[in-house]
Each structure stands twice: as structure tokens, then as C-alpha cells.
């Protein structure tokens, strides 16, 4: 597979004396940037990102053309132009409308790399090709071949997000079913997916799962292995249903078999499975080229069939019976917009994203009234109850450990057997609530028993504004056991719970925890490990999606340089104007 790559464009003054004087310096910048990216960034597959350097240094339009032709063959999705000298801006710039662009101008007094940077960014702005500006804050000597830390950070953020744009492009979103219970996010907006993300929506009726189960269109050897593993590692939890509504033991045993097959089948629908070709099912073996999907479930399915919680929880996790593997994004209730939120978080962290209802804000006063405990620490100003109706990535238990023993959520390729076992031990599988789900099945039950930095994300579609992004960095928190039990039991205690405290800034949407909850754009959100808000802001600008609320510091916001042309005082307003002016990339 020709994976997305970063192309590096060494730019130089074409005059003979200048070229001879600067060729080595400019090429050394390109090589240094290549090494930096390739040694520090991994893509979602766990492989190091690859870079391609233009063959000659670029001093004019002919060499720019040769570079573009080479990059097109290499699937370059983002270009980084580098120089330490004055060059001819409009003759050397990248004008491919499908590449994400950045320019690094060397901050040195001997040669005016900064002058070229300013000139070519002006050309980018005037011609309508947004580009990111990278310029070190400290002057370097001409002989200095190092990349300053501030420049490194911008190069890596640009490359990380550009690779994400290229990873999404050309893939599919698979709607298994359609709209769940009138949830607007379940309505798949073809225009948004195709024009803003470069994703092709696909539609598969839920009956396809039953057909494949009935006709045994799955890998039978894997099923036997997966079913045995499930019985050994998935603990069945309490049955919270009234006795007269509880399913019999034989019914539950059959439901376990069903949900394991269902999980394999949904994966195969999305990604394909060459084993099916050997069984004579060529079309089914191909899959749908999916990068994400959603399962409708309620109600046409769950009123008579086992719920999709087991499938959703395990597909979104960084492991299954085959060991650690890349999460497969599958949204509960086919909330397509939350699937995109999960996808963004996954691509910025290379780990799992946890789907959740943004269920309830607990004020300090309400907590004390109900439990007698006065919140303290990160909970002191209140917190939000994140809970899904039975399904959430098991990584969200917070039971993985880093080298120092801290509880974390890891990139899937760093998951160890001990991490997998710990996540499984922290999770129980409770019979589904019969009042909601008459078809039975099992819901994942856990709580995030760790204090971890996380980022809550939501994509929304607003009539008249288009897509917008919400970002809330904060922490998962732990509550005293008795407090947790009292509060958690006020809703369905068989569902996965995370207590979330957003970081407050004292202004706007982040003036209070209540305000964060009140201004959230939907009943759903997705959280991923780490404070990745600054990466999400950069990614959103590449996709021309404005950010409607965030609590990232001003100094960490990195968008194309021409965004400043739409205003420098009110970043939020300028972001909206710029995204509207440039419009979707895939028009």
C-alpha cells in the first residue's frame, strides 16, 4: 500500500553564486527535517511516518513541477518547504490544491530565510493556498544544523496532522443500519463526509449481520478461538433486571455465541477478510474500505436481537482475542458525527477513543447534598458524568501502565499482555437492561478508576455554519468508593462510567464546569488520552472546520498563517471566517 507521506521541498536562490554557497545548507535542513519526522512520528498502523525529499533543490517553476510529479507518485499528502535564504516565492511554492502546506524559514542573519518565508506566505495567502508558518524564535548561526525545540514542535504537529488528513482521504464510513431513535447525529450527511473529509459514505442494512450468521459467512476457526477466549476472559456481571424479565441461562449462552460472531462480522463488513474468499464469498471478502462506521442498534435491532455493546466495546478497544491491534472505530447508535470525533482522537493519539453520553453535570453542592461528601482536588468545582449505554472501549478503564507505573491509555502498539489482562479484569459484562433492550446481550461495565489527562471532543453540524469542532481538555477523576456508588446507581449501574473534570480558564465556555456541559453541542462526545487539543485545532484548520470552543492556550494554537488575515484579536471569529472563505477541500 502506498501510504501517505510528507514531502520535503528544499528551496534555494537559483543564481549561480548563491546556489553554490547555499546548496549544502538548504539540503541539510531538508535531511534534518526528514530525520526528525521519521524518528518521532508513527501513523495509526504503528509504522514510522515516511518522508520524501525533492531530488534537486528547487529554484524555479521547472524544478517545482518535477517535485510535484515525484510527490504525486509517492502519495505525498503534506509538503514542508525549507530554506535558509532568499528565493523566488511564487515560482517555487507548492500550488497543488490537494496537499497540506508548511514553510520553514531558517532564522539566521547571514541569509534571509525569514524574508523568503514572509514573501512566500504572502503569495500563499493571495493565491488561496493556506500554508503554516514555521520560524524559530531565536537567531541561529549559519553553521548550526540543529532544529530548535520550538521549530521541532511545529514541524511534528504539522506532519502528524497532515498524515491524518491523508489517512482519512479516500476511505469509507459504513452505516450499519441508519438512524437510531431520532438522534440527529445518526443522519449521515453525505456532503460533510465527502467534501470535508474525502470519505465515501456506505450503507449496509443490519439484516446483513443475520444473513452472515445464518449462512456462516465468517472464519469458523477464528470464531471457535474467539468464543473460547471470550468465555475465559470476559467476566459475566450482575443481572440487574427484575427476576421475571431475566433471560434463562441457555438464552444467555446463545447470546454469548451470537455477539462474538456479530463482532467478527461487523469487522469483516468494514475491513474485509481474505479467509471469506476461500469459502467462495469474494464480494464479502473485500470489505468496504472503512476507516470508521456506526451501528444503529436501537430500536429495530435491540428490540429482538442481542445488543451491539460487546461488538462496539471490543472493536473500539486496542485489543481483542488476537492480541493488541488497531482500534476499529464503530459508533454507538450510528452517531456518525461522534464516530468522526472518535476518529480524530484516535489519529492524534494512535490509541482508543471512548464513546460516551455527556450525561450529567454534578455541582459541588449537589454532590454534597446527595452523598454528604464535599468535592475536593480536581473535583472541587464539579464534574461531568460520561457514560455510554453499555459500550465503551476497554482502554477507558485506565488500567494500562506506562514504564513508571502510571495509569494511562496507550497507543495500541504499546499495549502489553499485562495491560490487556488488567483492562479485562476491570470489566464485567452485565446482561443488558431488558427495559431498554428486549433482545438481550451484554453491556460492558467498568469505571475509569484512574486520574488521567484526556481530551473530550465533538463534531457538530450547524445550519448556516457547517461543521464545527468542540474540544475540552481535562482529567478523569476518581471519587471515594461510597460516593461513586451512590451517584452511579442513580442511572443504569451496568454501564461504563467515567467522571470527567474539564480544565477551566475562567472565561467563555470554560468559565465553569456547568458552562462546559451547557454549551456542549450534543448528547454524545468522545474522549482520548492526553491533552491533544492543540493537535486537534491544527487538524481542524487543515480540514477547514472551525473550532467553536476549546480550552487550549493562545500560544499553542497553530493554524495556517493566512488565518491572521481574517483577524488577530478574536481567534475564534477569525477561524470561522477563514474556514468559510476557503471552504471544504474536496469540492
XYZ file of N, CA and C in Angstrom, residues 136-388:
759
model
N 11.808 29.791 13.905
C 12.334 29.733 15.258
C 12.403 31.100 15.907
N 12.210 31.145 17.207
C 12.207 32.448 17.890
C 13.613 32.977 18.138
N 14.623 32.119 18.086
C 16.000 32.545 18.347
C 16.846 32.492 17.073
N 17.686 33.489 16.907
C 18.596 33.524 15.762
C 19.638 32.417 15.891
N 19.905 31.720 14.769
C 20.922 30.672 14.735
C 22.082 31.094 13.831
N 23.246 30.528 14.090
C 24.375 30.733 13.196
C 24.163 29.917 11.928
N 24.719 30.385 10.841
C 24.569 29.694 9.557
C 25.078 28.261 9.631
N 26.117 28.027 10.417
C 26.711 26.683 10.512
C 25.928 25.744 11.422
N 24.921 26.272 12.115
C 24.147 25.472 13.068
C 23.151 24.608 12.295
N 23.302 23.302 12.364
C 22.422 22.382 11.630
C 21.333 21.785 12.515
N 21.249 22.227 13.759
C 20.225 21.685 14.657
C 18.865 22.319 14.375
N 17.812 21.644 14.823
C 16.456 22.194 14.714
C 16.022 22.605 16.111
N 15.779 23.888 16.348
C 15.378 24.340 17.686
C 14.094 23.636 18.146
N 13.907 23.553 19.462
C 12.767 22.829 20.009
C 11.441 23.405 19.548
N 11.331 24.727 19.490
C 10.057 25.313 19.065
C 9.754 24.991 17.607
N 10.800 24.910 16.790
C 10.613 24.533 15.387
C 10.264 23.042 15.284
N 10.935 22.226 16.082
C 10.624 20.795 16.085
C 9.151 20.552 16.386
N 8.665 21.236 17.407
C 7.274 21.022 17.815
C 6.311 21.344 16.678
N 6.544 22.429 15.962
C 5.647 22.815 14.873
C 5.763 21.870 13.682
N 6.979 21.458 13.375
C 7.150 20.521 12.263
C 6.419 19.217 12.560
N 6.581 18.712 13.773
C 5.956 17.437 14.125
C 4.437 17.550 14.180
N 3.938 18.661 14.697
C 2.480 18.818 14.745
C 1.912 18.912 13.333
N 2.584 19.690 12.488
C 2.141 19.788 11.097
C 2.133 18.410 10.441
N 3.226 17.670 10.586
C 3.335 16.370 9.922
C 2.311 15.378 10.464
N 2.134 15.366 11.780
C 1.157 14.450 12.397
C -0.242 14.679 11.828
N -0.627 15.941 11.745
C -1.979 16.263 11.291
C -2.122 16.079 9.782
N -1.091 16.390 9.019
C -1.152 16.188 7.573
C -1.283 14.711 7.237
N -0.562 13.867 7.956
C -0.678 12.419 7.743
C -2.091 11.952 8.074
N -2.706 12.531 9.104
C -4.086 12.177 9.449
C -5.037 12.538 8.309
N -4.853 13.729 7.732
C -5.679 14.138 6.599
C -5.544 13.121 5.465
N -4.321 12.717 5.171
C -4.092 11.750 4.098
C -4.599 10.366 4.425
N -4.578 10.013 5.704
C -5.069 8.692 6.123
C -6.579 8.593 5.941
N -7.280 9.671 6.225
C -8.740 9.699 6.091
C -9.168 9.686 4.622
N -8.451 10.418 3.805
C -8.849 10.638 2.406
C -8.999 9.323 1.637
N -10.119 9.210 0.928
C -10.332 8.050 0.073
C -10.902 6.837 0.776
N -11.155 6.944 2.077
C -11.722 5.814 2.814
C -13.254 5.908 2.822
N -13.880 4.972 3.530
C -15.335 4.925 3.610
C -15.803 4.987 5.057
N -17.015 5.513 5.230
C -17.730 5.401 6.505
C -18.887 4.446 6.273
N -18.984 3.388 7.092
C -20.001 2.367 6.892
C -21.128 2.531 7.899
N -22.298 2.897 7.395
C -23.502 2.960 8.219
C -24.116 1.566 8.258
N -24.021 0.885 9.381
C -24.698 -0.402 9.535
C -26.042 -0.090 10.180
N -27.082 -0.077 9.354
C -28.362 0.440 9.791
C -28.462 1.895 9.397
N -29.273 2.630 10.129
C -29.491 4.034 9.779
C -29.641 4.863 11.042
N -30.794 5.508 11.216
C -30.984 6.468 12.297
C -31.520 5.775 13.541
N -30.884 6.020 14.657
C -31.273 5.422 15.932
C -32.088 6.407 16.750
N -33.355 6.091 16.958
C -34.207 6.821 17.906
C -34.229 8.326 17.649
N -34.173 8.734 16.391
C -34.258 10.154 16.071
C -33.035 10.963 16.429
N -31.899 10.300 16.705
C -30.673 11.018 17.037
C -30.122 11.664 15.762
N -30.037 12.975 15.745
C -29.694 13.691 14.521
C -28.302 13.322 14.019
N -27.377 13.048 14.950
C -26.041 12.657 14.524
C -26.014 11.363 13.753
N -27.101 10.556 13.859
C -27.188 9.301 13.118
C -27.482 9.529 11.640
N -27.995 10.706 11.306
C -28.258 11.019 9.911
C -26.911 11.256 9.229
N -26.570 10.399 8.280
C -25.263 10.519 7.625
C -25.315 11.619 6.572
N -24.599 12.710 6.825
C -24.556 13.840 5.904
C -23.487 13.575 4.848
N -23.942 13.115 3.685
C -23.026 12.746 2.609
C -22.137 13.915 2.215
N -22.711 15.113 2.193
C -21.962 16.307 1.800
C -20.790 16.563 2.740
N -21.032 16.431 4.040
C -19.959 16.652 5.013
C -18.851 15.626 4.839
N -19.204 14.360 4.800
C -18.176 13.320 4.718
C -17.351 13.445 3.439
N -18.028 13.657 2.314
C -17.310 13.674 1.044
C -16.486 14.950 0.862
N -17.083 16.104 1.181
C -16.420 17.362 0.854
C -15.398 17.802 1.900
N -15.648 17.522 3.165
C -14.730 17.972 4.210
C -13.677 16.922 4.564
N -14.025 15.649 4.445
C -13.113 14.597 4.887
C -12.561 13.759 3.741
N -13.214 13.797 2.587
C -12.799 12.925 1.490
C -13.187 11.480 1.738
N -14.260 11.271 2.523
C -14.728 9.936 2.888
C -16.015 9.625 2.135
N -16.104 8.392 1.630
C -17.290 7.937 0.913
C -18.239 7.223 1.880
N -19.446 7.751 2.101
C -20.397 7.022 2.951
C -20.924 5.766 2.250
N -21.035 4.683 3.007
C -21.603 3.430 2.509
C -22.715 3.007 3.466
N -23.671 2.228 2.947
C -24.834 1.856 3.741
C -25.065 0.352 3.657
N -25.150 -0.267 4.841
C -25.375 -1.705 4.933
C -26.535 -1.936 5.895
N -27.578 -2.640 5.444
C -28.701 -2.929 6.327
C -28.254 -3.872 7.444
N -28.817 -3.684 8.630
C -28.455 -4.542 9.766
C -28.771 -6.006 9.514
N -29.693 -6.290 8.594
C -30.051 -7.676 8.291
C -28.860 -8.454 7.744
N -27.856 -7.727 7.224
C -26.665 -8.394 6.692
C -25.934 -9.173 7.786
N -25.998 -8.694 9.016
C -25.370 -9.431 10.118
C -26.069 -10.775 10.300
N -27.411 -10.762 10.285
C -28.161 -12.015 10.428
C -27.898 -12.960 9.272
N -27.803 -12.421 8.051
C -27.524 -13.282 6.894
C -26.197 -13.993 7.051
N -25.201 -13.267 7.489
C -23.875 -13.893 7.599
C -23.820 -14.901 8.741
N -24.590 -14.638 9.802
C -24.652 -15.633 10.878
C -25.369 -16.884 10.384
N -26.513 -16.711 9.727
C -27.306 -17.846 9.266
C -26.549 -18.675 8.246
N -25.857 -18.012 7.321
C -25.147 -18.730 6.260
C -23.695 -19.025 6.620
N -23.311 -18.707 7.855
C -21.966 -18.985 8.376
C -20.875 -18.351 7.518
N -21.082 -17.068 7.208
C -20.100 -16.331 6.406
C -19.151 -15.626 7.367
N -18.295 -16.382 7.964
C -17.253 -15.886 8.861
C -16.198 -16.977 8.986
N -15.065 -16.625 9.530
C -13.961 -17.579 9.695
C -14.283 -18.474 10.890
N -14.639 -19.723 10.619
C -15.098 -20.615 11.690
C -13.975 -20.955 12.667
N -12.759 -21.066 12.161
C -11.637 -21.348 13.067
C -11.428 -20.183 14.028
N -11.485 -18.967 13.504
C -11.318 -17.814 14.373
C -12.468 -17.723 15.366
N -13.687 -18.034 14.898
C -14.823 -17.968 15.818
C -14.634 -18.901 17.008
N -14.220 -20.119 16.759
C -14.031 -21.067 17.867
C -12.986 -20.557 18.847
N -11.930 -19.976 18.303
C -10.871 -19.440 19.151
C -11.361 -18.202 19.922
N -12.095 -17.335 19.217
C -12.600 -16.116 19.851
C -13.626 -16.444 20.932
N -14.486 -17.398 20.675
C -15.527 -17.768 21.649
C -14.893 -18.367 22.904
N -13.901 -19.223 22.711
C -13.207 -19.813 23.860
C -12.510 -18.727 24.671
N -11.854 -17.813 23.998
C -11.160 -16.693 24.669
C -12.155 -15.841 25.444
N -13.298 -15.580 24.843
C -14.320 -14.754 25.493
C -14.801 -15.405 26.782
N -15.078 -16.690 26.744
C -15.538 -17.385 27.950
C -14.479 -17.360 29.047
N -13.208 -17.381 28.646
C -12.120 -17.407 29.630
C -11.808 -16.027 30.197
N -12.024 -14.959 29.416
C -11.533 -13.637 29.812
C -12.613 -12.590 30.084
N -13.828 -12.834 29.653
C -14.903 -11.854 29.837
C -15.809 -12.300 30.975
N -15.724 -11.576 32.095
C -16.482 -11.938 33.284
C -17.934 -11.488 33.148
N -18.841 -12.411 33.371
C -20.243 -12.036 33.349
C -20.600 -11.350 34.660
N -21.241 -10.192 34.570
C -21.577 -9.419 35.755
C -22.996 -9.657 36.227
N -23.442 -8.804 37.124
C -24.764 -8.967 37.739
C -25.874 -8.778 36.717
N -26.964 -9.479 36.937
C -28.169 -9.285 36.139
C -29.071 -8.346 36.917
N -29.157 -7.121 36.468
C -29.873 -6.074 37.188
C -31.367 -6.063 36.865
N -31.808 -6.965 36.011
C -33.197 -6.993 35.598
C -34.080 -7.655 36.663
N -35.352 -7.260 36.736
C -36.286 -7.982 37.617
C -36.320 -9.455 37.245
N -36.534 -10.307 38.222
C -36.463 -11.756 38.009
C -37.329 -12.211 36.839
N -38.521 -11.658 36.694
C -39.434 -12.113 35.646
C -38.973 -11.694 34.243
N -38.021 -10.725 34.169
C -37.540 -10.257 32.871
C -36.171 -10.823 32.519
N -35.564 -11.560 33.429
C -34.239 -12.103 33.181
C -34.287 -13.244 32.175
N -33.279 -13.281 31.314
C -33.177 -14.375 30.362
C -32.637 -15.615 31.065
N -33.000 -16.763 30.521
C -32.538 -18.017 31.110
C -31.054 -18.215 30.822
N -30.458 -19.161 31.533
C -29.044 -19.454 31.318
C -28.784 -19.913 29.892
N -29.685 -20.719 29.353
C -29.489 -21.207 27.983
C -29.614 -20.060 26.976
N -30.509 -19.097 27.249
C -30.613 -17.927 26.372
C -29.324 -17.111 26.401
N -28.798 -16.914 27.595
C -27.565 -16.136 27.725
C -26.396 -16.830 27.036
N -26.343 -18.141 27.146
C -25.260 -18.875 26.482
C -25.307 -18.684 24.970
N -26.510 -18.701 24.413
C -26.645 -18.483 22.979
C -26.303 -17.042 22.604
N -26.627 -16.108 23.482
C -26.318 -14.698 23.219
C -24.818 -14.459 23.191
N -24.068 -15.164 24.047
C -22.610 -15.041 24.007
C -22.078 -15.469 22.640
N -22.584 -16.581 22.120
C -22.133 -17.052 20.808
C -22.487 -16.033 19.729
N -23.686 -15.492 19.845
C -24.164 -14.539 18.843
C -23.290 -13.289 18.810
N -22.984 -12.696 19.976
C -22.259 -11.421 19.983
C -20.819 -11.587 19.527
N -20.222 -12.754 19.764
C -18.865 -12.981 19.258
C -18.887 -13.032 17.733
N -19.843 -13.774 17.169
C -19.956 -13.829 15.711
C -20.258 -12.437 15.145
N -21.128 -11.725 15.822
C -21.514 -10.391 15.374
C -20.301 -9.456 15.306
N -19.427 -9.563 16.283
C -18.229 -8.713 16.318
C -17.328 -8.997 15.129
N -17.104 -10.281 14.854
C -16.282 -10.649 13.706
C -16.911 -10.181 12.399
N -18.222 -10.314 12.299
C -18.919 -9.974 11.064
C -18.887 -8.468 10.810
N -19.112 -7.663 11.838
C -19.039 -6.214 11.649
C -17.634 -5.810 11.207
N -16.626 -6.394 11.839
C -15.242 -6.120 11.418
C -15.042 -6.479 9.955
N -15.550 -7.639 9.544
C -15.369 -8.085 8.161
C -16.126 -7.199 7.181
N -17.311 -6.735 7.576
C -18.061 -5.824 6.714
C -17.242 -4.557 6.471
N -16.603 -4.062 7.514
C -15.862 -2.818 7.400
C -14.532 -2.992 6.686
N -13.768 -4.014 7.065
C -12.384 -4.136 6.609
C -12.145 -5.248 5.598
N -13.096 -6.191 5.497
C -12.886 -7.352 4.643
C -12.135 -8.445 5.378
N -12.067 -9.612 4.754
C -11.374 -10.754 5.351
C -11.039 -11.738 4.241
N -9.757 -11.910 3.908
C -9.392 -12.819 2.800
C -9.835 -14.253 3.033
N -10.051 -14.647 4.282
C -10.498 -16.020 4.558
C -11.866 -16.302 3.933
N -12.676 -15.268 3.768
C -14.016 -15.460 3.201
C -13.945 -15.809 1.719
N -12.909 -15.329 1.048
C -12.746 -15.665 -0.364
C -12.542 -17.162 -0.532
N -11.822 -17.766 0.386
C -11.587 -19.210 0.330
C -12.878 -19.997 0.495
N -13.887 -19.358 1.128
C -15.181 -20.012 1.312
C -16.127 -19.754 0.142
N -15.659 -18.994 -0.866
C -16.487 -18.702 -2.026
C -17.227 -17.383 -1.944
N -16.893 -16.547 -0.948
C -17.576 -15.264 -0.779
C -16.616 -14.133 -1.162
N -16.430 -13.961 -2.468
C -15.456 -12.977 -2.943
C -15.855 -11.558 -2.558
N -17.126 -11.182 -2.838
C -17.557 -9.819 -2.552
C -17.436 -9.500 -1.072
N -17.881 -10.424 -0.224
C -17.815 -10.208 1.215
C -16.380 -10.094 1.707
N -15.456 -10.770 1.024
C -14.051 -10.767 1.465
C -13.394 -9.401 1.295
N -13.967 -8.559 0.422
C -13.336 -7.284 0.104
C -13.545 -6.233 1.175
N -14.662 -6.319 1.905
C -14.967 -5.287 2.876
C -15.374 -3.991 2.205
N -15.377 -2.908 2.969
C -15.883 -1.634 2.479
C -14.838 -0.516 2.550
N -13.569 -0.869 2.715
C -12.511 0.149 2.768
C -12.786 1.181 3.858
N -13.287 0.706 4.994
C -13.761 1.618 6.040
C -12.629 2.123 6.915
N -12.754 3.377 7.308
C -11.897 3.921 8.361
C -12.712 4.127 9.624
N -14.029 4.067 9.498
C -14.919 4.202 10.650
C -16.306 3.737 10.238
N -17.150 3.537 11.222
C -18.523 3.140 10.947
C -19.373 3.331 12.179
N -20.630 2.950 12.049
C -21.544 3.039 13.173
C -22.585 1.946 13.080
N -23.121 1.560 14.234
C -24.149 0.516 14.292
C -25.418 1.119 14.877
N -26.512 1.049 14.133
C -27.759 1.672 14.577
C -28.268 1.061 15.878
N -28.374 -0.251 15.915
C -28.851 -0.907 17.129
C -30.281 -0.539 17.454
N -30.449 0.387 18.366
C -31.791 0.754 18.813
C -32.594 1.398 17.665
N -33.890 1.067 17.515
C -34.551 0.032 18.283
C -34.859 -1.183 17.408
N -34.786 -1.008 16.107
C -35.208 -2.078 15.211
C -34.405 -3.356 15.411
N -33.214 -3.213 15.988
C -32.370 -4.372 16.267
C -32.533 -4.841 17.705
N -32.339 -3.939 18.640
C -32.246 -4.338 20.049
C -33.587 -4.733 20.655
N -34.702 -4.462 19.972
C -35.992 -4.934 20.470
C -36.148 -6.444 20.334
N -35.266 -7.072 19.507
C -35.431 -8.518 19.337
C -34.112 -9.281 19.155
N -33.008 -8.550 19.058
C -31.702 -9.177 18.884
C -30.756 -8.696 19.985
N -29.723 -9.490 20.305
C -28.745 -9.049 21.309
C -28.102 -7.719 20.928
N -27.902 -6.853 21.912
C -27.355 -5.521 21.661
C -25.942 -5.587 21.090
N -25.530 -4.474 20.510
C -24.202 -4.406 19.906
C -23.103 -3.981 20.853
N -23.373 -3.940 22.164
C -22.398 -3.396 23.112
C -21.072 -4.142 23.096
N -21.132 -5.476 23.071
C -19.901 -6.266 23.060
C -19.081 -5.934 21.817
N -19.756 -5.877 20.677
C -19.056 -5.580 19.421
C -18.464 -4.183 19.435
N -19.252 -3.210 19.860
C -18.776 -1.826 19.879
C -17.605 -1.665 20.848
N -17.716 -2.283 22.029
C -16.661 -2.138 23.029
C -15.352 -2.747 22.537
N -15.413 -3.958 21.996
C -14.167 -4.612 21.602
C -13.594 -4.046 20.312
N -14.438 -3.702 19.339
C -13.885 -3.142 18.114
C -13.184 -1.819 18.385
N -13.723 -1.013 19.295
C -13.101 0.268 19.625
C -11.882 0.132 20.531
N -11.690 -1.036 21.120
C -10.544 -1.247 22.015
C -9.277 -1.507 21.218
N -8.145 -1.411 21.896
C -6.856 -1.637 21.246
C -6.405 -3.074 21.292
N -7.363 -3.994 21.445
C -7.026 -5.416 21.501
C -8.301 -6.234 21.358
N -8.129 -7.520 21.060
C -9.212 -8.496 21.131
C -8.575 -9.865 21.317
N -9.245 -10.919 20.933
C -8.722 -12.283 21.112
C -7.466 -12.535 20.296
N -7.172 -11.688 19.318
C -5.948 -11.828 18.527
C -4.789 -11.031 19.109
N -5.004 -10.394 20.257
C -3.964 -9.592 20.881
C -4.128 -8.119 20.559
N -3.121 -7.287 20.868
C -3.195 -5.861 20.546
C -3.382 -5.646 19.051
N -4.268 -4.733 18.701
C -4.476 -4.374 17.298
C -5.117 -2.992 17.224
N -5.010 -2.401 16.055
C -5.503 -1.038 15.861
C -7.003 -0.972 16.131
N -7.450 0.019 16.915
C -8.891 0.166 17.149
C -9.660 0.331 15.835
N -10.842 -0.245 15.814
C -11.746 -0.129 14.665
C -12.896 0.767 15.111
N -12.955 1.983 14.595
C -13.911 2.984 15.083
C -15.334 2.577 14.706
N -16.168 2.349 15.716
C -17.567 1.980 15.493
C -18.431 2.735 16.498
N -19.267 3.624 16.008
C -20.052 4.498 16.876
C -21.331 3.827 17.345
N -21.616 3.961 18.630
C -22.894 3.549 19.182
C -24.006 4.366 18.524
N -25.162 3.709 18.297
C -26.337 4.373 17.735
C -26.035 5.046 16.398
N -24.998 4.571 15.732
C -24.579 5.131 14.447
C -24.521 6.656 14.480
N -24.036 7.194 15.578
C -23.824 8.644 15.648
C -22.614 8.955 14.779
N -22.874 9.302 13.534
C -21.801 9.486 12.561
C -20.844 10.599 12.975
N -21.381 11.640 13.588
C -20.539 12.766 13.974
C -19.666 12.415 15.168
N -20.171 11.561 16.051
C -19.312 11.131 17.153
C -18.277 10.125 16.664
N -18.610 9.374 15.610
C -17.607 8.497 15.003
C -16.440 9.318 14.476
N -16.732 10.466 13.846
C -15.659 11.339 13.359
C -14.871 11.906 14.535
N -15.567 12.234 15.619
C -14.878 12.706 16.825
C -13.928 11.642 17.347
N -14.397 10.403 17.394
C -13.549 9.293 17.829
C -12.366 9.110 16.888
N -12.637 9.231 15.594
C -11.580 9.068 14.595
C -10.499 10.125 14.767
N -10.909 11.380 14.959
C -9.920 12.445 15.159
C -9.062 12.158 16.390
N -9.698 11.783 17.504
C -8.947 11.480 18.717
C -8.004 10.318 18.528
N -8.466 9.298 17.824
C -7.621 8.125 17.554
C -6.403 8.498 16.717
N -6.605 9.283 15.674
C -5.487 9.628 14.790
C -4.472 10.549 15.458
N -4.901 11.332 16.434
C -3.968 12.194 17.146
C -3.261 11.476 18.300
N -3.793 10.347 18.744
C -3.197 9.641 19.884
C -2.695 8.243 19.532
N -3.151 7.698 18.393
C -2.873 6.307 17.994
C -3.398 5.301 19.014
N -4.316 5.749 19.857
C -4.940 4.862 20.829
C -6.439 4.828 20.629
N -7.133 4.258 21.592
C -8.580 4.144 21.511
C -9.259 5.447 21.891
N -10.449 5.634 21.348
C -11.338 6.717 21.765
C -12.543 6.097 22.448
N -13.023 6.746 23.489
C -14.121 6.208 24.279
C -15.394 6.989 23.980
N -16.395 6.307 23.455
C -17.691 6.897 23.154
C -18.467 7.054 24.459
N -19.137 8.204 24.630
C -19.871 8.412 25.875
C -21.029 9.370 25.694
N -22.094 9.129 26.455
C -23.100 10.161 26.683
C -22.474 11.228 27.574
N -22.726 12.484 27.242
C -22.367 13.571 28.156
C -23.602 13.739 29.040
N -23.655 12.914 30.086
C -24.920 12.608 30.744
C -25.394 13.657 31.745
N -24.469 14.146 32.585
C -24.959 14.934 33.713
C -23.826 15.763 34.316
N -24.139 17.009 34.684
C -23.202 17.834 35.449
C -23.540 17.719 36.930
N -22.508 17.385 37.708
C -22.659 17.316 39.164
C -21.955 18.519 39.787
N -22.750 19.440 40.339
C -22.175 20.583 41.042
C -21.657 20.129 42.401
N -20.706 20.857 42.979
C -20.243 20.506 44.331
C -21.395 20.474 45.331
N -22.334 21.395 45.170
C -23.465 21.466 46.095
C -24.347 20.233 45.963
N -24.588 19.797 44.711
C -25.439 18.624 44.503
C -24.766 17.360 45.045
N -23.458 17.259 44.838
C -22.736 16.093 45.347
C -22.833 16.027 46.874
N -22.626 17.158 47.514
C -22.682 17.178 48.982
C -24.088 16.870 49.474
N -25.098 17.391 48.793
C -26.471 17.144 49.216
C -26.827 15.667 49.120
N -26.374 15.005 48.047
C -26.760 13.617 47.796
C -25.900 12.633 48.573
N -24.601 12.961 48.749
C -23.676 11.981 49.341
C -23.103 12.396 50.686
N -23.162 13.687 50.994
C -22.542 14.174 52.222
C -21.073 14.488 52.071
N -20.508 14.220 50.895
C -19.079 14.452 50.661
C -18.897 15.773 49.921
N -17.950 16.573 50.350
C -17.649 17.837 49.687
C -16.497 17.634 48.714
N -16.746 17.797 47.411
C -15.704 17.539 46.416
C -14.442 18.351 46.663
N -13.308 17.741 46.338
C -12.005 18.376 46.539
C -11.092 18.032 45.378
N -9.935 18.657 45.369
C -8.980 18.395 44.295
C -9.539 18.785 42.944
N -9.324 17.955 41.939
C -9.810 18.262 40.590
C -11.330 18.212 40.501
N -11.980 17.613 41.508
C -13.447 17.548 41.528
C -14.069 18.751 42.220
N -13.258 19.646 42.755
C -13.752 20.700 43.655
C -14.790 21.613 43.013
N -14.694 21.837 41.713
C -15.641 22.743 41.049
C -16.722 21.997 40.272
N -16.841 20.709 40.581
C -17.855 19.901 39.918
C -17.245 19.056 38.812
N -18.061 18.168 38.268
C -17.566 17.249 37.239
C -18.733 16.773 36.390
N -18.392 16.135 35.271
C -19.387 15.651 34.312
C -19.357 14.131 34.296
N -20.539 13.538 34.279
C -20.671 12.082 34.202
C -20.684 11.674 32.737
N -19.639 10.985 32.307
C -19.571 10.413 30.960
C -19.922 8.939 31.066
N -20.923 8.516 30.314
C -21.395 7.133 30.425
C -22.027 6.743 29.098
N -21.767 5.542 28.638
C -22.395 5.064 27.411
C -23.426 4.003 27.759
